[in-house]
Short mmCIF file of C-alpha atoms and ligand atoms in Angstrom, two decimals:
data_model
loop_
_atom_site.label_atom_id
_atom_site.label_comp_id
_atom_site.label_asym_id
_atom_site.label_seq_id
_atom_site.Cartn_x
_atom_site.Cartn_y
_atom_site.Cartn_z
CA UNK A 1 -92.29 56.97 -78.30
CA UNK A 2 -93.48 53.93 -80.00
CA UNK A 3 -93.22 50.47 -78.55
CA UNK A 4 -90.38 49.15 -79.69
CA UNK A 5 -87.07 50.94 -81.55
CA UNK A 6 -85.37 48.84 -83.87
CA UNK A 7 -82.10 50.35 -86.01
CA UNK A 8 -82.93 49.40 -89.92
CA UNK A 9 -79.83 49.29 -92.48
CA UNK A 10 -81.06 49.43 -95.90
CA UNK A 11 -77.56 48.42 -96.80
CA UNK A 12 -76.81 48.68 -100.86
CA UNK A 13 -77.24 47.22 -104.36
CA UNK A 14 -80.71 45.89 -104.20
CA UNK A 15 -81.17 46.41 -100.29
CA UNK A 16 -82.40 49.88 -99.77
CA UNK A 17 -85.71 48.87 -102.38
CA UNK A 18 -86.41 45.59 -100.29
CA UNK A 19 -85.76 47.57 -96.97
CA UNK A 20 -88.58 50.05 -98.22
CA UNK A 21 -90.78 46.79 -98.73
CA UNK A 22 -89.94 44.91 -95.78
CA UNK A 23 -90.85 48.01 -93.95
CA UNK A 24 -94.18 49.18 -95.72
CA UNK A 25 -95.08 45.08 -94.41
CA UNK A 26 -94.24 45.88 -90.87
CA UNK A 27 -95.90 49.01 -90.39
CA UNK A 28 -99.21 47.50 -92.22
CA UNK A 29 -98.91 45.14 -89.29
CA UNK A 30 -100.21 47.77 -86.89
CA UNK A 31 -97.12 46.82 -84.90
CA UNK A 32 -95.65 50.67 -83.51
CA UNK A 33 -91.85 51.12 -84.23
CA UNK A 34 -89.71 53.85 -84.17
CA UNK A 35 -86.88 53.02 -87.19
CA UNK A 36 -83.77 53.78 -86.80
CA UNK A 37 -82.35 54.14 -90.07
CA UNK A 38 -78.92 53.77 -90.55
CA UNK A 39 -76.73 54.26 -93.74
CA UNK A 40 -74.07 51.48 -93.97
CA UNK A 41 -73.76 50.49 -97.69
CA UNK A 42 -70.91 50.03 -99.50
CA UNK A 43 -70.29 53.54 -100.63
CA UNK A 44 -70.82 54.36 -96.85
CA UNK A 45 -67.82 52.46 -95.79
CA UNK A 46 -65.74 53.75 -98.76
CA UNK A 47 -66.39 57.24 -98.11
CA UNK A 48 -65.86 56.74 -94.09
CA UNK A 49 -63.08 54.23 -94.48
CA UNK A 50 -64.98 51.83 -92.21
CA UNK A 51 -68.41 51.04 -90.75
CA UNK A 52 -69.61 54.22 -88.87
CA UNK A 53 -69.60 53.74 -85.51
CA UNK A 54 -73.13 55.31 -85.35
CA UNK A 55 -74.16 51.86 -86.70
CA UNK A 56 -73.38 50.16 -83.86
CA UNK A 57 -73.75 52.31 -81.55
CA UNK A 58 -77.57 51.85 -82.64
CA UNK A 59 -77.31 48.47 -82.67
CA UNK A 60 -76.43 48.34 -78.97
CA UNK A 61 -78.65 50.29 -78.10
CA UNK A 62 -81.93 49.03 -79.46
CA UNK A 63 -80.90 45.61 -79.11
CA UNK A 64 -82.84 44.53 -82.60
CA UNK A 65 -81.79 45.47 -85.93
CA UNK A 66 -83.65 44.65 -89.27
CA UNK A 67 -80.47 44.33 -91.92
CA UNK A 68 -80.98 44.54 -95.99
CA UNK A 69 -77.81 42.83 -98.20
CA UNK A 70 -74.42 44.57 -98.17
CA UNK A 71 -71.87 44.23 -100.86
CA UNK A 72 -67.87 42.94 -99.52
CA UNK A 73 -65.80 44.10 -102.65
CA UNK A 74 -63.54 41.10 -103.87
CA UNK A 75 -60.19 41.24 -103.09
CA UNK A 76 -60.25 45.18 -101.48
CA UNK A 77 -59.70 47.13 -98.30
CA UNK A 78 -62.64 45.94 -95.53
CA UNK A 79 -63.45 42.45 -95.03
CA UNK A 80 -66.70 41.72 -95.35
CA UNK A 81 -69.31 43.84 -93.05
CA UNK A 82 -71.82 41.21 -92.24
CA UNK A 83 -69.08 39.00 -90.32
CA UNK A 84 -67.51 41.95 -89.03
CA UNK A 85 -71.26 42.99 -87.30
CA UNK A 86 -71.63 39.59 -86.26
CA UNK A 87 -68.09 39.48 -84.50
CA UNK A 88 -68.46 43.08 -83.01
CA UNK A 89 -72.23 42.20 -81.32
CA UNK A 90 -70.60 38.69 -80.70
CA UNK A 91 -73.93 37.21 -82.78
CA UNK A 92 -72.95 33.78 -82.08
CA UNK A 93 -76.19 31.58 -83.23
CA UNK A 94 -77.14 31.91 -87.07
CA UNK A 95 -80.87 30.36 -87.65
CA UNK A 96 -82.33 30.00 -90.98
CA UNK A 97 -85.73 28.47 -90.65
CA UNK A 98 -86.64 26.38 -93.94
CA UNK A 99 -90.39 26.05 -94.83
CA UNK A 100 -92.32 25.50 -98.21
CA UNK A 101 -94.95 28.15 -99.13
CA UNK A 102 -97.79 26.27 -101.40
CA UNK A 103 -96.66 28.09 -104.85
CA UNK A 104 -93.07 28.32 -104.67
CA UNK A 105 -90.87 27.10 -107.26
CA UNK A 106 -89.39 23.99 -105.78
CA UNK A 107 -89.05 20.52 -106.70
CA UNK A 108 -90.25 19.72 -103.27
CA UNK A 109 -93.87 21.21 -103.21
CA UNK A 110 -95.29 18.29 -102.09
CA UNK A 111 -93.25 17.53 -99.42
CA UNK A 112 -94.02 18.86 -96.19
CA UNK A 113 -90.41 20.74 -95.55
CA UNK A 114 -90.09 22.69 -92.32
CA UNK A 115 -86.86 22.97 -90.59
CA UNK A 116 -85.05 25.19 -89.06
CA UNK A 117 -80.75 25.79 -89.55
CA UNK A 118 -78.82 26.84 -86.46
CA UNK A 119 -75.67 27.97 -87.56
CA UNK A 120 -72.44 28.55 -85.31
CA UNK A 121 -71.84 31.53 -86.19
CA UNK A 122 -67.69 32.56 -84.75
CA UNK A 123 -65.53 29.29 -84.73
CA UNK A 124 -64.07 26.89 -87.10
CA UNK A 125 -62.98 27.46 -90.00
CA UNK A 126 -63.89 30.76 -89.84
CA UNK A 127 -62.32 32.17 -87.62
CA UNK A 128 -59.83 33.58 -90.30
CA UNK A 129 -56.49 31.98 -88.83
CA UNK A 130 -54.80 30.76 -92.31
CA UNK A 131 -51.20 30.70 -93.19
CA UNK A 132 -50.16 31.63 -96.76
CA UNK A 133 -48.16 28.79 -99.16
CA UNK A 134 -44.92 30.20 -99.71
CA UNK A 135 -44.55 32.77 -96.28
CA UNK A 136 -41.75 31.63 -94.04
CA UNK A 137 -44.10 31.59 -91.11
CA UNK A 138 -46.49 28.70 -92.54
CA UNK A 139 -43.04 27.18 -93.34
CA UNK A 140 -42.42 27.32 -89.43
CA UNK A 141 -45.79 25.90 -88.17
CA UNK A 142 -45.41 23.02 -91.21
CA UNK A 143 -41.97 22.19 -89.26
CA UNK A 144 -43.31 22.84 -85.72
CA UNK A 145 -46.66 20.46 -86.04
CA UNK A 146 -44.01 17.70 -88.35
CA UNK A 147 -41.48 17.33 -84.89
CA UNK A 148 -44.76 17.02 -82.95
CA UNK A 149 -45.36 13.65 -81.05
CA UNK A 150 -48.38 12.82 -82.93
CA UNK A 151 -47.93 10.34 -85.00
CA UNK A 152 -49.29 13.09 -87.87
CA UNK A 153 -47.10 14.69 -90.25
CA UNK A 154 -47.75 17.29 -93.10
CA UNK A 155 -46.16 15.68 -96.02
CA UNK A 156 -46.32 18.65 -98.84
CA UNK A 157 -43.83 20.68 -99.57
CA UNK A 158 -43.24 23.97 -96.76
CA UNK A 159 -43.48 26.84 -99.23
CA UNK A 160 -45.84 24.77 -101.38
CA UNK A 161 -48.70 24.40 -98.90
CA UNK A 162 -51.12 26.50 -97.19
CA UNK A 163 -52.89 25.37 -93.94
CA UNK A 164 -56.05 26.98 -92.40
CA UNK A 165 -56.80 26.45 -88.55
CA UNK A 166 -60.23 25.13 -87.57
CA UNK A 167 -61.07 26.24 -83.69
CA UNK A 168 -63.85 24.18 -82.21
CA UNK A 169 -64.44 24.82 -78.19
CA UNK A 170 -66.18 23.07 -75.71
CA UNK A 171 -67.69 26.60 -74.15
CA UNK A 172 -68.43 27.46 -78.11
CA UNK A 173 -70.37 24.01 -78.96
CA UNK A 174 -72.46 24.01 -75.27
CA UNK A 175 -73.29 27.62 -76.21
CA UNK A 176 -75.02 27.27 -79.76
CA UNK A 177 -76.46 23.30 -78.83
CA UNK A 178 -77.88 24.99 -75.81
CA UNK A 179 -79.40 27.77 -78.19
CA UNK A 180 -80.42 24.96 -80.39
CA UNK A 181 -82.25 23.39 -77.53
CA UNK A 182 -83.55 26.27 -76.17
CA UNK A 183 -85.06 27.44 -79.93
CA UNK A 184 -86.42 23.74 -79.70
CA UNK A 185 -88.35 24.11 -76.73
CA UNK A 186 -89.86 27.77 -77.24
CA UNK A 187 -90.98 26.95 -80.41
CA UNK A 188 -92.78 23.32 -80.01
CA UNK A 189 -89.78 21.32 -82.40
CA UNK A 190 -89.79 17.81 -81.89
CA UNK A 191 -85.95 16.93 -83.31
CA UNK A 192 -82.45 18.64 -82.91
CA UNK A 193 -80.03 17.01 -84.80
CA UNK A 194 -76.67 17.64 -84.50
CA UNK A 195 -74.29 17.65 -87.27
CA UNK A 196 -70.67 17.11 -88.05
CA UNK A 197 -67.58 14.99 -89.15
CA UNK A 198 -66.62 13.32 -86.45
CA UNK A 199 -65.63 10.27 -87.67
CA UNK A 200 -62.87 11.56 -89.06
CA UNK A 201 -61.93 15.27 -87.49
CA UNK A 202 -61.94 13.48 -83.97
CA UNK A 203 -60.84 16.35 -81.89
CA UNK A 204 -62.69 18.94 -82.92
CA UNK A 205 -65.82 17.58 -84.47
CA UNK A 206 -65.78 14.94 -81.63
CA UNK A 207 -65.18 17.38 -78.86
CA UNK A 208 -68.50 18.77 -80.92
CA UNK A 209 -70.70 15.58 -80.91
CA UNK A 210 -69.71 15.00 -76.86
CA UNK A 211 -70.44 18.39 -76.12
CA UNK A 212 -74.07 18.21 -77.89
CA UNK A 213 -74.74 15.02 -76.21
CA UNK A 214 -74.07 16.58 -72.66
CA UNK A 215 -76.46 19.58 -73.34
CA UNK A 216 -78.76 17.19 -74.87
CA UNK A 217 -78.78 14.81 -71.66
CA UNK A 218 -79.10 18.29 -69.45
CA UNK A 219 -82.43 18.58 -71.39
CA UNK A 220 -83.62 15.68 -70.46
CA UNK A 221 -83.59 14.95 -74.22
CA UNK A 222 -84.38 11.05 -75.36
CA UNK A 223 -81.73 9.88 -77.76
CA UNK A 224 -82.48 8.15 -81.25
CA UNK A 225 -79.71 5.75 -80.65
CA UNK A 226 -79.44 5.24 -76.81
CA UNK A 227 -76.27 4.10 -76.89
CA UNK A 228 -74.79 7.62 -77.66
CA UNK A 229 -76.00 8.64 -74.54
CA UNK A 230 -73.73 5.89 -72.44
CA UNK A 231 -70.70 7.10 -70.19
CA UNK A 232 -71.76 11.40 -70.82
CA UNK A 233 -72.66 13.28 -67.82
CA UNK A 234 -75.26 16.12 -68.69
CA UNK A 235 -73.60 19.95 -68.69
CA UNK A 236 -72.97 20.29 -65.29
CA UNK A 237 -73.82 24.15 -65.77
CA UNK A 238 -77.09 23.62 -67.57
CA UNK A 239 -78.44 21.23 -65.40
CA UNK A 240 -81.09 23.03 -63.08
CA UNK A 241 -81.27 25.70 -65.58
CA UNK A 242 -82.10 24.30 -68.85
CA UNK A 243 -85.77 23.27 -69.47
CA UNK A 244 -86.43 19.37 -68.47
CA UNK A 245 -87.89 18.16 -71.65
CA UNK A 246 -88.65 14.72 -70.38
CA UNK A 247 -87.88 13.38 -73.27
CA UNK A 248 -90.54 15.26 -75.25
CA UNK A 249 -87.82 16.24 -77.32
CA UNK A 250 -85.62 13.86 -79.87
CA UNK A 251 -82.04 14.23 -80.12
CA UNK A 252 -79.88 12.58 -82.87
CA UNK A 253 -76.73 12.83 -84.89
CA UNK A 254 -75.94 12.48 -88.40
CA UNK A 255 -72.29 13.50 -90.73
CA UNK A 256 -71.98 16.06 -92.87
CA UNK A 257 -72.33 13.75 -96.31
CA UNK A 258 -75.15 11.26 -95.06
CA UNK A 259 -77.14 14.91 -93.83
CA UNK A 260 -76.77 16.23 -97.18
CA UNK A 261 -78.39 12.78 -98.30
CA UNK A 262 -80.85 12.77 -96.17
CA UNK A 263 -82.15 16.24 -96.50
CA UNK A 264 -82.27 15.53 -101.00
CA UNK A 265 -84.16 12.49 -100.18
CA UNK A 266 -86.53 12.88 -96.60
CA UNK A 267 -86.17 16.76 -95.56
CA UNK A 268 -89.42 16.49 -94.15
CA UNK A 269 -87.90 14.23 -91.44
CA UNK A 270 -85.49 17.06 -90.38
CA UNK A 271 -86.81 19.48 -87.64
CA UNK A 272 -83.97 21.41 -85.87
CA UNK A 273 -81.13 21.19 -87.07
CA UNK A 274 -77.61 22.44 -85.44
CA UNK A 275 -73.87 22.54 -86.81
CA UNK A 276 -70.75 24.26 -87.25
CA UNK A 277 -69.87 27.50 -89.29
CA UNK A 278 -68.71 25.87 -92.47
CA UNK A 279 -70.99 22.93 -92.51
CA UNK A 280 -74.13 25.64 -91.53
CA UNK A 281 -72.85 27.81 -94.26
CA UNK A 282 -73.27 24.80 -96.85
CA UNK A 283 -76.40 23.76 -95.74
CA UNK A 284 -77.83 26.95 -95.75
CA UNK A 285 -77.76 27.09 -99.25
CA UNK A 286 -79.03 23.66 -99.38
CA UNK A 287 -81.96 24.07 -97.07
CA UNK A 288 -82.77 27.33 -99.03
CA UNK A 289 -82.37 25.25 -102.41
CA UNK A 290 -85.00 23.02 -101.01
CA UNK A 291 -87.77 25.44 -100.56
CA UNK A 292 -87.36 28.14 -103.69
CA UNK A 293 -84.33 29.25 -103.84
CA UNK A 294 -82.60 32.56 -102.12
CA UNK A 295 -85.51 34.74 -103.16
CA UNK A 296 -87.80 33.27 -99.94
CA UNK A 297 -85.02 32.00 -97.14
CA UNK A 298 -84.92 34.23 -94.18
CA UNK A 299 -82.68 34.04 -91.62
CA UNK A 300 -81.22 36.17 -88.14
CA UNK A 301 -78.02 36.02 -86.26
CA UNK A 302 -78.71 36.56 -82.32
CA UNK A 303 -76.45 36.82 -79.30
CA UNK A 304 -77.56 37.04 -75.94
CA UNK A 305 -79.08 40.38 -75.77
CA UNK A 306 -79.14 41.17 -79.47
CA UNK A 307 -80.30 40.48 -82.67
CA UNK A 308 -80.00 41.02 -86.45
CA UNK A 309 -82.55 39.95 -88.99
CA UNK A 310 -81.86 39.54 -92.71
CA UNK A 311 -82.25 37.94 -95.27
CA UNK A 312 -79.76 34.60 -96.63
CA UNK A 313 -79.41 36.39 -99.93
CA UNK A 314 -76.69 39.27 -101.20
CA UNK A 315 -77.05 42.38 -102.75
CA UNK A 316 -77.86 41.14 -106.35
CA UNK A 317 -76.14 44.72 -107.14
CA UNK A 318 -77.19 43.54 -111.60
CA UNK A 319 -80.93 44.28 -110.39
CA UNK A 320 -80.22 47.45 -108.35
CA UNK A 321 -83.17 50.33 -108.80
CA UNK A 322 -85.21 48.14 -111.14
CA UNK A 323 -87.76 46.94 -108.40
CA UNK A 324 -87.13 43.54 -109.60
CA UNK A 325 -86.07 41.33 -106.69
CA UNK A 326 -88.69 39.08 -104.30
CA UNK A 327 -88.85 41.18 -101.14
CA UNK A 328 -90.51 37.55 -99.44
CA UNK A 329 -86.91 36.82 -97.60
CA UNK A 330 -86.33 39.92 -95.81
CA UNK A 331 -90.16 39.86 -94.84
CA UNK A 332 -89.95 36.01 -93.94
CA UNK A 333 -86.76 38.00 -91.83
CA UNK A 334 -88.93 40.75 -90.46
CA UNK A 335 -91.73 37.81 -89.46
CA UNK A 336 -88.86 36.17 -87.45
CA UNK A 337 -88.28 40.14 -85.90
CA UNK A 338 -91.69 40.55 -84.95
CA UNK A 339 -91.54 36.98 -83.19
CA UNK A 340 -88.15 38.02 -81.11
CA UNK A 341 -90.31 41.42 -80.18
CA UNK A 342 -92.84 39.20 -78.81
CA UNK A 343 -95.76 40.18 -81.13
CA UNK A 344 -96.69 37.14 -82.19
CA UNK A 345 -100.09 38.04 -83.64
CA UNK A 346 -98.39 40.77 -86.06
CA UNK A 347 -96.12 37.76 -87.02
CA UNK A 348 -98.78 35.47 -87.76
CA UNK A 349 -100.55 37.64 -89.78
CA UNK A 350 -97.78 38.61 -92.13
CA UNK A 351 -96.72 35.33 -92.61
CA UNK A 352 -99.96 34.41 -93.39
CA UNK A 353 -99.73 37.46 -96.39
CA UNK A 354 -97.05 36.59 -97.56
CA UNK A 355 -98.34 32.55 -97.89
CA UNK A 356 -101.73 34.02 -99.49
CA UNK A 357 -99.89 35.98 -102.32
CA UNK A 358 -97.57 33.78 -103.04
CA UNK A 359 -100.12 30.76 -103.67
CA UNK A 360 -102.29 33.52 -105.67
CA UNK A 361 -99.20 33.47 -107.98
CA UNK A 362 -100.55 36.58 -109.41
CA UNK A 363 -98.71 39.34 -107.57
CA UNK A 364 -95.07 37.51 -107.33
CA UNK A 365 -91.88 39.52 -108.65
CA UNK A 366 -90.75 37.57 -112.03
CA UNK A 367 -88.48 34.88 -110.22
CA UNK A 368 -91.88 33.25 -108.36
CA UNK A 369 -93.23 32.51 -112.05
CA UNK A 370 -92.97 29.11 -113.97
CA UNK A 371 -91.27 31.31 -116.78
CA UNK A 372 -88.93 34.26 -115.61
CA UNK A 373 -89.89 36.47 -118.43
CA UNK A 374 -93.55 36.10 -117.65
CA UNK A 375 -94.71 39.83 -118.38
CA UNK A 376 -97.12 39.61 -115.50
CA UNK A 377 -94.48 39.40 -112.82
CA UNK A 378 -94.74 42.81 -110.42
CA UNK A 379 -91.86 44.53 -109.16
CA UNK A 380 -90.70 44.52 -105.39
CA UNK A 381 -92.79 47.35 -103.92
CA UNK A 382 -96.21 45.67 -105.76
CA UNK A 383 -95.61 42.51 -104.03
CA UNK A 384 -95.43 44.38 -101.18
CA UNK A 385 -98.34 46.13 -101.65
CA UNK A 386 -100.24 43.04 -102.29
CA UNK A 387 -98.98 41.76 -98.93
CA UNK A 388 -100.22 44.61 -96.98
CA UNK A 389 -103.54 44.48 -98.74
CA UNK A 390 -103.66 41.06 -97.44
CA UNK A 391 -102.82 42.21 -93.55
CA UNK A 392 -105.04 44.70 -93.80
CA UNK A 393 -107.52 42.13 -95.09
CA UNK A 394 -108.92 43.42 -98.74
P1 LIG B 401 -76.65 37.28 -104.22
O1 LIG B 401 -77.43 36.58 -103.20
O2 LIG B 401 -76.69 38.77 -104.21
O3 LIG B 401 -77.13 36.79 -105.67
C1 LIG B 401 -77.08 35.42 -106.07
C2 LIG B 401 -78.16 35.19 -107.16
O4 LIG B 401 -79.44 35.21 -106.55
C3 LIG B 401 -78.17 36.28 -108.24
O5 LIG B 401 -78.53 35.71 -109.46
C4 LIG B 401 -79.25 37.21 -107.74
O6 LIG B 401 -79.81 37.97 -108.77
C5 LIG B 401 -80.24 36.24 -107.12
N1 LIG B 401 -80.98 36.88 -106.01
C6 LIG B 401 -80.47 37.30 -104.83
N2 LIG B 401 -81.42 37.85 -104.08
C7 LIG B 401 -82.56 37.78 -104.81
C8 LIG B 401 -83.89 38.19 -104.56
N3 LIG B 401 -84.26 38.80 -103.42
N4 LIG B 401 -84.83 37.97 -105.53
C9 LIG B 401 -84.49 37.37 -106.67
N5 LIG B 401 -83.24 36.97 -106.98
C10 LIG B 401 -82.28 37.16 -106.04
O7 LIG B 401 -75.18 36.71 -104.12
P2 LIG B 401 -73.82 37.22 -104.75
O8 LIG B 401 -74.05 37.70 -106.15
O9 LIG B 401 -72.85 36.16 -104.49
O10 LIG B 401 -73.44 38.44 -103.82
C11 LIG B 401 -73.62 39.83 -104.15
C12 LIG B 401 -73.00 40.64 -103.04
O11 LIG B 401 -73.74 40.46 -101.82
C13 LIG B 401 -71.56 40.21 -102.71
O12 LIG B 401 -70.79 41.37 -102.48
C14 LIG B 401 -71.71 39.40 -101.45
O13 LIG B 401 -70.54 39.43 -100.67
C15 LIG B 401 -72.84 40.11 -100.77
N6 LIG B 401 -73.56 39.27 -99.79
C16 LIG B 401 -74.08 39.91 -98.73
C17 LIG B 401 -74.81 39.19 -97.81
C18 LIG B 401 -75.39 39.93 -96.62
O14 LIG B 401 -75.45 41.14 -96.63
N7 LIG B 401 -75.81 39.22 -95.58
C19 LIG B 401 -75.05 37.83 -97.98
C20 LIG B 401 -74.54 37.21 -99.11
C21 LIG B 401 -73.79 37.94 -100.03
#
């Protein structure tokens, strides 16, 4: 048996051709896995009426999982299968490190970005508790939260307004700021930021901004402003277990709008950076906007005994069987993998590969050229090739 068993879902649309690239990168690695490949695309689901529970079942078993894009139909039967995977394994920390590869097409090549996203990945928002305009039970809350003692009233019409329920709990923020911190100190980050809108969502994002300061004070974290840090106690249940940073480590706040700002303007002053589902989902697309687009940002969702690594992208079902896509997210994915597996060196290496060719510029699929319709531009399984040849050192 090899050394480590991971379960790999080439998913559909453009997946299964970036799975067979992603994987070709792995194994040129040296690195000995036994793949578990398991069929869970969207025709999958349609013909099984759900996601077969052999997925999972892998899943739990091998603890790792190496995911390609799979499509959620608008509008029909299943919701869509990467939440539902997330919610099953209970994946609660989303991380989508952001770095610029010399060669990308960015408007920030000169600017030294390298941060890394962690996402909540199961409350707010979310969490799918909405109530319909029109339905009489929307029309009941409307009237229940109106005789309320709070001083608050909904104002709109009760069959002519919806309302959507944002969940934000105090074990759900210490869980994910602790991740953040803990991602901090295993990987030498200076900064974790923590993000939200507390100035004016006061008892959810504040309960969020109270709750990072307390894991940030069990860390022994030094705050920007020092005043932020007057009248919390530090997480009584991390204290004694969390790492002592001695104040080796930075922590700071900033809202929603001013980090959107600040990331445009500085990004290279960002280092860690940790938020809620919605905002995390917004500045994913950001952060990946920031370094070349979706075709390079890799990202993993991890719980405490499991993980899945893929890719921030979709399907891109238009480009499906034309070896067309950039394979670099879901091996930037696989590099994280190899890290979580503890084989740093293999990690290294292929992110070193996949830095060489893409500053070559010469084997890059035809969205890592200055003109998309450059007839040089290789297709997915060249790039890869040209990434092994680079592990493998010729
Ligand atoms: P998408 O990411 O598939 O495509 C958005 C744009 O980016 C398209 O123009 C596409 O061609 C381009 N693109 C995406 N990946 C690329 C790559 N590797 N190289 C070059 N160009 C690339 O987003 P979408 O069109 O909104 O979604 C398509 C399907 O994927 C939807 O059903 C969506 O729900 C699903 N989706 C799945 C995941 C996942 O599996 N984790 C994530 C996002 C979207």
């Amino acid at each position: 048996m090899a050394k480590h068993q991971v379960t790999l879902i080439p998913g559909d649309g453009t997946g299964p051709e970036l799975a067979e690239a992603t994987r070709k990168c792995v194994d040129a690695t040296g690195v000995q896995i036994d793949w578990d490949v398991q069929e869970c695309g969207i025709e999958v689901i349609e013909a099984v009426g759900k996601v077969p529970d052999s997925v999972l079942e892998s899943i739990r078993k091998n603890k790792v999982a190496l995911k390609s894009p799979i499509t959620t139909p608008i509008g029909k039967g299943f919701r869509s299968v990467n939440v539902y995977l997330r919610q099953e394994l209970n994946l609660f920390a989303c991380v989508r490190p952001c770095k610029i590869f010399h060669g990308v097409r960015s408007n920030y090549q000169n600017s030294a970005v390298d941060l890394v996203l962690v996402r909540e990945n199961t409350e707010d928002l979310y969490a799918g508790v909405e109530f319909q305009a029109g339905a009489e039970k929307t029309a009941d809350l409307i009237r229940t939260i109106n005789s309320l003692a709070t001083g608050r009233k909904i104002g709109t019409g009760l069959d002519t307004t919806g309302v959507s329920i944002k969940p934000i709990s105090v074990e759900g923020t210490r869980r994910i700021v602790d991740f953040a911190f803990r991602y901090a100190v295993s990987n030498q980050r200076k900064t974790v930021t923590s993000v939200c809108k507390a100035n004016i969502m006061k008892f959810t994002d504040g309960l969020w901004y109270d709750e990072s300061r307390a894991v940030a004070l069990a860390y022994g974290a030094k705050f920007e402003q020092e005043d932020l840090a007057e009248g919390v106690k530090p997480d009584a249940e991390l204290v004694g277990k969390a790492q002592d940073t001695q104040g080796k480590v930075v922590y700071n706040e900033r809202l929603i709008d001013n980090m959107c700002m600040q990331l445009v303007q500085k990004p290279e002053l960002y280092d860690v950076i940790v938020t809620e589902n919605l905002y995390g989902d917004i500045l994913s697309d950001l952060c990946a906007g920031l370094v070349g687009g979706l075709g390079v940002a890799p990202g993993a969702n991890f719980g405490d005994d499991t993980a899945i690594f893929e890719a921030v992208h979709g399907s891109a079902p238009k480009y499906k069987g034309m070896n067309k896509v950039n394979p670099t997210a879901l091996i930037l994915s696989a590099k994280l993998m190899l890290d979580y597996l503890g084989e740093h060196d293999a990690a290294t290496r292929l992110e070193a590969a996949v830095s060489s060719v893409i500053a070559e510029g010469k084997d890059v699929t035809y969205d890592m050229k200055p003109n998309r319709n450059d007839p040089t531009a290789v297709g997915t399984q060249e790039m890869a090739e040209a990434i092994c040849r680079k592990i493998r050192g010729k």
